[in-house]
Amino acid sequence: MYGGGNTFEGIKTDSIAQEDPIRLAEFEARIERGEKIEPTDWMPALYRKQLIRMIEQHAHSEIIGALPEGTWITRAPGFKRKISLMAKVQDEVGHGQLLYSAAETLGKTREEMIDDLISGKSKYSNIFNYPAFTWADSCFISWLVDAGAIVNQLANAKGSYGPYCRALDRICAEESFHLKYGHHCVIYLATGTQKQRDMFQEAINRWWKPMMHFFGPSDKISAHTEVLMRWKVKMSSNDDMRNQFLDMYVPKIWELGFTIPDENLKKNTETGRWEYTEPDWEEFKRVINGDGPCNKERLEVRRIAEERGRWVRQALKKAQTQYTVPLA
Amino acid sequence: MNETALKELLYKIADDQLILGHRNSEWTGFGPLLEEDIAFSSMAQDKVGQSYALYQMLQTLSEKDPDTVAFMRNSDQFHNSILVELPNGEYDFSLIRHFLYDTAEAIRFEMLSESSYQPLADISKKIRAELRYHTLHANTWVKQLGSATEESISRLQRSLDLAMPYALGMFEESPYEKELISSKIFGGEKELKDRWVKKVETIIAQTQLNLPDWKTLQPVTGGRAGKHSEYLQPLLDEMSEVFKIDPTAEW
Amino acid sequence: MKSLDPRVNRLPVVGKPGEISPKVPLDQLGTFEVFVQPKEGKPFQHEGIVHAPDVEMAFVLAKETFTRRFTCVSLYVCDTRNVYVSPLTEATSNAYDLISEATEKSTHKTSYEIYHLLKRGKQHVHVGTVQAGSPQEAMAEAKKVFKNDKTVYNIWAVKTSDIRFTTDEEKDLWLTLPEKKFRDASAYKGGDKLKEFLERHNA
Ligand SMILES: [Fe+2]
Ligand SMILES: [Fe+2]
Ligand SMILES: [Fe+2]
């Protein structure tokens, strides 16, 4: 899962002037016609760079995203939840696999990407830097963080880069299971004992702030991305996605009798847009730059996993196989 | 049909599957290679799913429902072999355990697919198909890592030596062994073990690993009778932490 | 590390926190292309790649990476380096128009599997087999046999012997897949519970 938002900060468009104008025109015409770009097509350097950045961040978000929910994998209550959570977290790892492959077609290897993740050079979705204190937190993630990711992924699936779209088609099909599973878990908590209801209310109180951060800084303060919109790299504005999410899920949370910790949250019937207390974007920046409650742990876990697996990968390596850029 | 004998058999198989499925799920998100992370998780899910099906069968024999049975018993009421409750260790140990266990499991369900207890025969046929991937996976990996680098070979060898006495504990005989065999519910641990030894030998012969001398090995038993290592109770406490917040609640 | 995740608390101490030894190019395994057959009688379709040391491992790893969820009947893999790729075209131009007729006819022929990309952004789909002495000749043969009024944007050719197929005995690998309902959205219908709750509350 992935929220977007921060990805495009500070892009420099100067390099476009250096591109071959004829090829650039062909490239833009192809996107304009609605045809996808495939790996062997010519593409502007900026397009390649921003796509790698975006798909890579998305991939990292999937494998780091497996960790907060993984916190409860050995403690899921009952057979149904136990098996489903295992399958759900596994899917997130699988999404990482698919997305790394899509990014690889642009010329960056999976191993380089994982190195950049662990060294802190690449980012991932901010929300996974928060801890999952109780079982109810894992339910919040499965339902609502995944719901947010789906809003983003459905938009991106209409983008211009073929391999990314193909990966997202597969991913979105699996996400429908995550969403239903998560909602199912929450319905059981909501309709259960007072203790269960309290657990979920507390989870909402903890997760609402990162959830509002999830789609990235408001359009007023985020970087201008016209060229990326034209190239169908960025498909929807942060505020539009946030609004869409609120529209779809706030009523569902309210219907279960839970409250959302923002007194100003309401839908403006005239504009059709949601109004809310402006999220603290300074905190968002602080957390994404490493100062969140779980940043260290998340990267450390990933680092240990990579180090522990090293002898396995070394043993697998054979002289006759050679890394090749995937085809599609 | 000797129902006590049948139940004893079902419990030990289901408990094995549940505990090892649980252990293997601990790898999800931490695996040595993304693709292997996924594969190992699938097999863990299969195991937990199979244990669920067997507990459901026990319920038809008037045992408690699967959730209560799995999440509310203490370690001395579990009949799994000690092999499956041991901590995961490094990947070499998890892989060797997976190989030794799943080889036995595949043969066990093959034998059970001929069981005179029809529901068990039916489910075993299905499980056997599922296990085809598990053994393909285990054999391919053991062959790869068992003849690759000095490090991988010595790691696998160490784990093999460590796991083997526990693996033999899988075949600890039930007090109802005779009844199970004579009523054709199950062909018995002895036959299972003999077939398992042959299979393990065939695969290990294709690697640079050495099998210990079977004759000198002392099986670690007790698990089938509820006598476990210090690792099982903490595993169960962790597994049931949320469930026990309110066992009467629906989660 | 003190974590909320008991699994994390059990992780061994490895190296120094924050310190990594770069993985490149030490860890870089090969890439293998994965093709899946969704139903008996339907063509194989390209689904993605796995990283693996050889074609056998690629098969084992591809199985759960690509076919754990949606029903399918068969899967195969081949080394990315063994896929011969035609030029890529766009709009109304057909990739077959860029393939020249075979000039020399080889006497030693082997079979090649041919795949078409019919829409950019979609998957390459298997269309059939041709006999040829080289990948170029296979493309030219394919042009004779498979070119029709549909625009093909890209053609792949893979020597049949370079593919690791599912064997007949392995066909039951997917037998129980339809029963693994817990991976299905439809298994999570909370409607009744929700309805009952809402009725109780709105009463
Ligand atoms: Fe995901
Ligand atoms: Fe998800
Ligand atoms: Fe297994």
PDB file of C-alpha atoms in Angstrom, chain A residues 26 30 33 35-38 40-41 66-67 70-71 73-75 80-81 83-84 87 90-91 94 97-98 101 104 109-112 114-115 118-119 131-133 162 165-166 169-170 173-174 176-178 180-181 183-184 187-188 190-191 197 255-257 297 300-301 303-304 306-308 310 313-314 316-318 320-328, chain C residues 1-8 10-33 46-54 57 64-70 79-81 83 85 88-92 117 119-124 153 156 182-191 193-194 197-198 200-201:
ATOM      1  CA  GLU A  26       6.055  11.373 -30.202  1.00  0.00           C
ATOM      2  CA  ARG A  30       1.394   8.407 -27.460  1.00  0.00           C
ATOM      3  CA  ARG A  33      -3.739   8.900 -27.405  1.00  0.00           C
ATOM      4  CA  GLU A  35      -1.407   4.276 -25.299  1.00  0.00           C
ATOM      5  CA  LYS A  36       0.876   3.000 -22.558  1.00  0.00           C
ATOM      6  CA  ILE A  37       4.633   3.431 -22.502  1.00  0.00           C
ATOM      7  CA  GLU A  38       6.592   0.160 -22.501  1.00  0.00           C
ATOM      8  CA  THR A  40      11.927  -0.318 -24.557  1.00  0.00           C
ATOM      9  CA  ASP A  41      10.271   2.946 -25.656  1.00  0.00           C
ATOM     10  CA  ALA A  66       3.983  -5.759   6.113  1.00  0.00           C
ATOM     11  CA  LEU A  67       5.608  -4.965   9.465  1.00  0.00           C
ATOM     12  CA  GLY A  70       2.919  -8.397  11.019  1.00  0.00           C
ATOM     13  CA  THR A  71       3.089  -7.279  14.655  1.00  0.00           C
ATOM     14  CA  ILE A  73       0.462 -12.198  12.853  1.00  0.00           C
ATOM     15  CA  THR A  74       1.301 -14.627  15.673  1.00  0.00           C
ATOM     16  CA  ARG A  75      -1.536 -13.345  17.856  1.00  0.00           C
ATOM     17  CA  LYS A  80     -10.233 -17.347  10.456  1.00  0.00           C
ATOM     18  CA  ARG A  81      -8.277 -14.269  11.451  1.00  0.00           C
ATOM     19  CA  ILE A  83      -5.049 -17.574   8.277  1.00  0.00           C
ATOM     20  CA  SER A  84      -6.428 -14.420   6.679  1.00  0.00           C
ATOM     21  CA  ALA A  87      -2.445 -14.296   3.631  1.00  0.00           C
ATOM     22  CA  GLN A  90       1.949 -12.200   2.492  1.00  0.00           C
ATOM     23  CA  ASP A  91       0.113 -10.306  -0.238  1.00  0.00           C
ATOM     24  CA  GLY A  94       3.963 -10.020  -2.965  1.00  0.00           C
ATOM     25  CA  GLN A  97       7.834  -8.161  -5.377  1.00  0.00           C
ATOM     26  CA  LEU A  98       5.600  -7.061  -8.272  1.00  0.00           C
ATOM     27  CA  SER A 101       9.961  -5.858 -10.833  1.00  0.00           C
ATOM     28  CA  GLU A 104      13.473  -2.861 -12.506  1.00  0.00           C
ATOM     29  CA  THR A 109      17.911  -3.339  -9.826  1.00  0.00           C
ATOM     30  CA  ARG A 110      15.908  -4.634  -6.890  1.00  0.00           C
ATOM     31  CA  GLU A 111      19.069  -4.936  -4.855  1.00  0.00           C
ATOM     32  CA  GLU A 112      19.978  -1.290  -5.398  1.00  0.00           C
ATOM     33  CA  ILE A 114      16.646  -2.368  -1.174  1.00  0.00           C
ATOM     34  CA  ASP A 115      20.041  -0.898  -0.355  1.00  0.00           C
ATOM     35  CA  ILE A 118      17.849   0.424   4.292  1.00  0.00           C
ATOM     36  CA  SER A 119      20.308   3.285   4.090  1.00  0.00           C
ATOM     37  CA  PRO A 131       3.143   1.459  15.934  1.00  0.00           C
ATOM     38  CA  ALA A 132       0.291  -1.061  16.011  1.00  0.00           C
ATOM     39  CA  PHE A 133      -0.408  -1.167  19.746  1.00  0.00           C
ATOM     40  CA  GLY A 162       2.705  -0.282 -18.864  1.00  0.00           C
ATOM     41  CA  CYS A 165      -0.234  -0.559 -14.640  1.00  0.00           C
ATOM     42  CA  ARG A 166       0.024  -4.310 -15.042  1.00  0.00           C
ATOM     43  CA  ASP A 169      -4.101  -4.373 -11.888  1.00  0.00           C
ATOM     44  CA  ARG A 170      -2.986  -7.487 -10.064  1.00  0.00           C
ATOM     45  CA  ALA A 173      -7.624  -7.292  -7.428  1.00  0.00           C
ATOM     46  CA  GLU A 174      -5.967  -8.546  -4.235  1.00  0.00           C
ATOM     47  CA  SER A 176     -10.415  -6.010  -2.556  1.00  0.00           C
ATOM     48  CA  PHE A 177      -9.817  -8.995  -0.303  1.00  0.00           C
ATOM     49  CA  HIS A 178      -7.819  -6.865   2.164  1.00  0.00           C
ATOM     50  CA  LYS A 180     -13.305  -6.782   2.943  1.00  0.00           C
ATOM     51  CA  TYR A 181     -11.221  -8.651   5.456  1.00  0.00           C
ATOM     52  CA  HIS A 183     -13.994  -4.249   7.319  1.00  0.00           C
ATOM     53  CA  HIS A 184     -15.099  -7.673   8.534  1.00  0.00           C
ATOM     54  CA  ILE A 187     -17.585  -5.007  12.154  1.00  0.00           C
ATOM     55  CA  TYR A 188     -16.861  -7.792  14.630  1.00  0.00           C
ATOM     56  CA  ALA A 190     -17.929  -2.811  16.577  1.00  0.00           C
ATOM     57  CA  THR A 191     -20.725  -5.265  17.217  1.00  0.00           C
ATOM     58  CA  ARG A 197     -15.560  -1.420  20.813  1.00  0.00           C
ATOM     59  CA  GLU A 255     -22.398   4.177  10.946  1.00  0.00           C
ATOM     60  CA  LEU A 256     -20.628   1.794  13.319  1.00  0.00           C
ATOM     61  CA  GLY A 257     -21.073   4.346  16.096  1.00  0.00           C
ATOM     62  CA  GLU A 297      12.753  -0.198  14.076  1.00  0.00           C
ATOM     63  CA  GLU A 300      16.464  -2.165  11.415  1.00  0.00           C
ATOM     64  CA  VAL A 301      14.116  -5.118  10.961  1.00  0.00           C
ATOM     65  CA  ARG A 303      18.308  -4.657   7.580  1.00  0.00           C
ATOM     66  CA  ILE A 304      18.463  -7.717   9.815  1.00  0.00           C
ATOM     67  CA  GLU A 306      18.568  -8.793   4.533  1.00  0.00           C
ATOM     68  CA  GLU A 307      21.701  -9.641   6.503  1.00  0.00           C
ATOM     69  CA  ARG A 308      20.292 -12.942   7.725  1.00  0.00           C
ATOM     70  CA  ARG A 310      22.650 -13.044   2.700  1.00  0.00           C
ATOM     71  CA  ARG A 313      21.263 -15.673  -1.635  1.00  0.00           C
ATOM     72  CA  GLN A 314      24.997 -16.178  -1.962  1.00  0.00           C
ATOM     73  CA  LEU A 316      21.861 -19.647  -4.624  1.00  0.00           C
ATOM     74  CA  LYS A 317      23.975 -17.586  -6.931  1.00  0.00           C
ATOM     75  CA  LYS A 318      25.259 -19.489  -9.931  1.00  0.00           C
ATOM     76  CA  GLN A 320      25.594 -19.344 -15.414  1.00  0.00           C
ATOM     77  CA  THR A 321      22.713 -17.123 -14.309  1.00  0.00           C
ATOM     78  CA  GLN A 322      23.040 -13.450 -14.730  1.00  0.00           C
ATOM     79  CA  TYR A 323      20.907 -10.542 -13.804  1.00  0.00           C
ATOM     80  CA  THR A 324      18.883  -9.296 -16.772  1.00  0.00           C
ATOM     81  CA  VAL A 325      16.465  -6.397 -16.880  1.00  0.00           C
ATOM     82  CA  PRO A 326      12.941  -7.876 -16.884  1.00  0.00           C
ATOM     83  CA  LEU A 327      11.073  -7.568 -20.166  1.00  0.00           C
ATOM     84  CA  ALA A 328       7.720  -6.216 -19.151  1.00  0.00           C
TER      85      ALA A 328
ATOM     86  CA  MET C   1      15.405  -4.008  19.882  1.00  0.00           C
ATOM     87  CA  LYS C   2      12.303  -3.615  22.040  1.00  0.00           C
ATOM     88  CA  SER C   3       9.276  -3.950  19.820  1.00  0.00           C
ATOM     89  CA  LEU C   4       5.527  -4.439  20.053  1.00  0.00           C
ATOM     90  CA  ASP C   5       6.057  -7.369  17.689  1.00  0.00           C
ATOM     91  CA  PRO C   6       7.151 -10.451  19.629  1.00  0.00           C
ATOM     92  CA  ARG C   7       8.753 -11.765  16.458  1.00  0.00           C
ATOM     93  CA  VAL C   8      10.964  -8.706  16.294  1.00  0.00           C
ATOM     94  CA  ARG C  10      13.192 -12.605  19.009  1.00  0.00           C
ATOM     95  CA  LEU C  11      15.378 -11.439  16.126  1.00  0.00           C
ATOM     96  CA  PRO C  12      19.058 -12.133  16.657  1.00  0.00           C
ATOM     97  CA  VAL C  13      21.615  -9.366  16.842  1.00  0.00           C
ATOM     98  CA  VAL C  14      23.158  -9.124  13.404  1.00  0.00           C
ATOM     99  CA  GLY C  15      25.877  -6.659  12.521  1.00  0.00           C
ATOM    100  CA  LYS C  16      25.579  -3.089  13.736  1.00  0.00           C
ATOM    101  CA  PRO C  17      22.374  -1.063  13.673  1.00  0.00           C
ATOM    102  CA  GLY C  18      22.198   1.169  10.644  1.00  0.00           C
ATOM    103  CA  GLU C  19      25.244  -0.367   9.022  1.00  0.00           C
ATOM    104  CA  ILE C  20      24.779  -2.259   5.803  1.00  0.00           C
ATOM    105  CA  SER C  21      27.126  -3.943   3.449  1.00  0.00           C
ATOM    106  CA  PRO C  22      25.906  -3.096  -0.046  1.00  0.00           C
ATOM    107  CA  LYS C  23      24.272  -5.980  -1.829  1.00  0.00           C
ATOM    108  CA  VAL C  24      25.165  -5.113  -5.381  1.00  0.00           C
ATOM    109  CA  PRO C  25      26.120  -7.112  -7.380  1.00  0.00           C
ATOM    110  CA  LEU C  26      26.746  -9.976  -4.984  1.00  0.00           C
ATOM    111  CA  ASP C  27      23.121 -10.833  -4.355  1.00  0.00           C
ATOM    112  CA  GLN C  28      21.813 -10.299  -7.817  1.00  0.00           C
ATOM    113  CA  LEU C  29      20.178 -13.505  -9.033  1.00  0.00           C
ATOM    114  CA  GLY C  30      18.888 -14.040 -12.556  1.00  0.00           C
ATOM    115  CA  THR C  31      15.458 -13.008 -13.786  1.00  0.00           C
ATOM    116  CA  PHE C  32      12.927 -15.475 -15.135  1.00  0.00           C
ATOM    117  CA  GLU C  33       9.733 -14.701 -17.013  1.00  0.00           C
ATOM    118  CA  HIS C  46       2.844 -13.480 -19.269  1.00  0.00           C
ATOM    119  CA  GLU C  47       2.441 -12.471 -15.624  1.00  0.00           C
ATOM    120  CA  GLY C  48       5.778 -11.108 -14.471  1.00  0.00           C
ATOM    121  CA  ILE C  49       9.169 -12.207 -13.245  1.00  0.00           C
ATOM    122  CA  VAL C  50      10.882 -13.875 -10.346  1.00  0.00           C
ATOM    123  CA  HIS C  51      14.496 -13.662  -9.236  1.00  0.00           C
ATOM    124  CA  ALA C  52      16.029 -17.122  -9.074  1.00  0.00           C
ATOM    125  CA  PRO C  53      19.305 -18.982  -9.547  1.00  0.00           C
ATOM    126  CA  ASP C  54      18.020 -21.388 -12.180  1.00  0.00           C
ATOM    127  CA  MET C  57      14.027 -22.732  -8.587  1.00  0.00           C
ATOM    128  CA  GLU C  64       3.329 -19.063  -5.003  1.00  0.00           C
ATOM    129  CA  THR C  65       4.361 -15.637  -6.240  1.00  0.00           C
ATOM    130  CA  PHE C  66       1.925 -15.748  -9.142  1.00  0.00           C
ATOM    131  CA  THR C  67      -0.651 -18.490  -8.622  1.00  0.00           C
ATOM    132  CA  ARG C  68      -1.590 -18.521  -4.964  1.00  0.00           C
ATOM    133  CA  ARG C  69      -4.839 -16.664  -5.371  1.00  0.00           C
ATOM    134  CA  PHE C  70      -6.619 -16.818  -8.702  1.00  0.00           C
ATOM    135  CA  ASP C  79      15.231 -17.317 -18.407  1.00  0.00           C
ATOM    136  CA  THR C  80      14.685 -13.705 -19.489  1.00  0.00           C
ATOM    137  CA  ARG C  81      17.754 -14.011 -21.702  1.00  0.00           C
ATOM    138  CA  VAL C  83      13.182 -14.526 -24.858  1.00  0.00           C
ATOM    139  CA  VAL C  85      11.925  -9.751 -28.684  1.00  0.00           C
ATOM    140  CA  LEU C  88       7.857  -2.438 -30.401  1.00  0.00           C
ATOM    141  CA  THR C  89       5.310  -0.487 -32.435  1.00  0.00           C
ATOM    142  CA  GLU C  90       2.495   1.936 -31.700  1.00  0.00           C
ATOM    143  CA  ALA C  91      -0.828   3.275 -33.009  1.00  0.00           C
ATOM    144  CA  THR C  92      -1.678   1.384 -36.220  1.00  0.00           C
ATOM    145  CA  LEU C 117       1.176  -8.070 -27.363  1.00  0.00           C
ATOM    146  CA  LYS C 119      -2.497  -3.783 -26.541  1.00  0.00           C
ATOM    147  CA  ARG C 120       0.183  -1.684 -24.910  1.00  0.00           C
ATOM    148  CA  GLY C 121      -0.109  -2.043 -21.146  1.00  0.00           C
ATOM    149  CA  LYS C 122      -1.617  -5.522 -21.420  1.00  0.00           C
ATOM    150  CA  GLN C 123       0.116  -8.906 -21.223  1.00  0.00           C
ATOM    151  CA  HIS C 124       1.900 -10.885 -23.889  1.00  0.00           C
ATOM    152  CA  TYR C 153       2.664  -4.329 -31.120  1.00  0.00           C
ATOM    153  CA  TRP C 156       8.193 -12.720 -28.368  1.00  0.00           C
ATOM    154  CA  PHE C 182      -9.870 -17.280   3.017  1.00  0.00           C
ATOM    155  CA  ARG C 183      -7.980 -15.540   0.233  1.00  0.00           C
ATOM    156  CA  ASP C 184     -11.225 -14.414  -1.317  1.00  0.00           C
ATOM    157  CA  ALA C 185     -13.116 -11.182  -0.699  1.00  0.00           C
ATOM    158  CA  SER C 186     -16.395 -13.075  -0.861  1.00  0.00           C
ATOM    159  CA  ALA C 187     -15.470 -14.981   2.304  1.00  0.00           C
ATOM    160  CA  TYR C 188     -15.832 -11.788   4.337  1.00  0.00           C
ATOM    161  CA  LYS C 189     -19.476 -10.933   4.281  1.00  0.00           C
ATOM    162  CA  GLY C 190     -20.194  -8.939   7.386  1.00  0.00           C
ATOM    163  CA  GLY C 191     -23.537  -7.732   6.062  1.00  0.00           C
ATOM    164  CA  LYS C 193     -23.962  -8.588  11.560  1.00  0.00           C
ATOM    165  CA  LEU C 194     -23.810  -5.008  10.371  1.00  0.00           C
ATOM    166  CA  PHE C 197     -26.314  -3.745  14.561  1.00  0.00           C
ATOM    167  CA  LEU C 198     -27.745  -0.836  12.605  1.00  0.00           C
ATOM    168  CA  ARG C 200     -30.625  -2.185  16.941  1.00  0.00           C
ATOM    169  CA  HIS C 201     -29.093   1.282  16.999  1.00  0.00           C
TER     170      HIS C 201
END
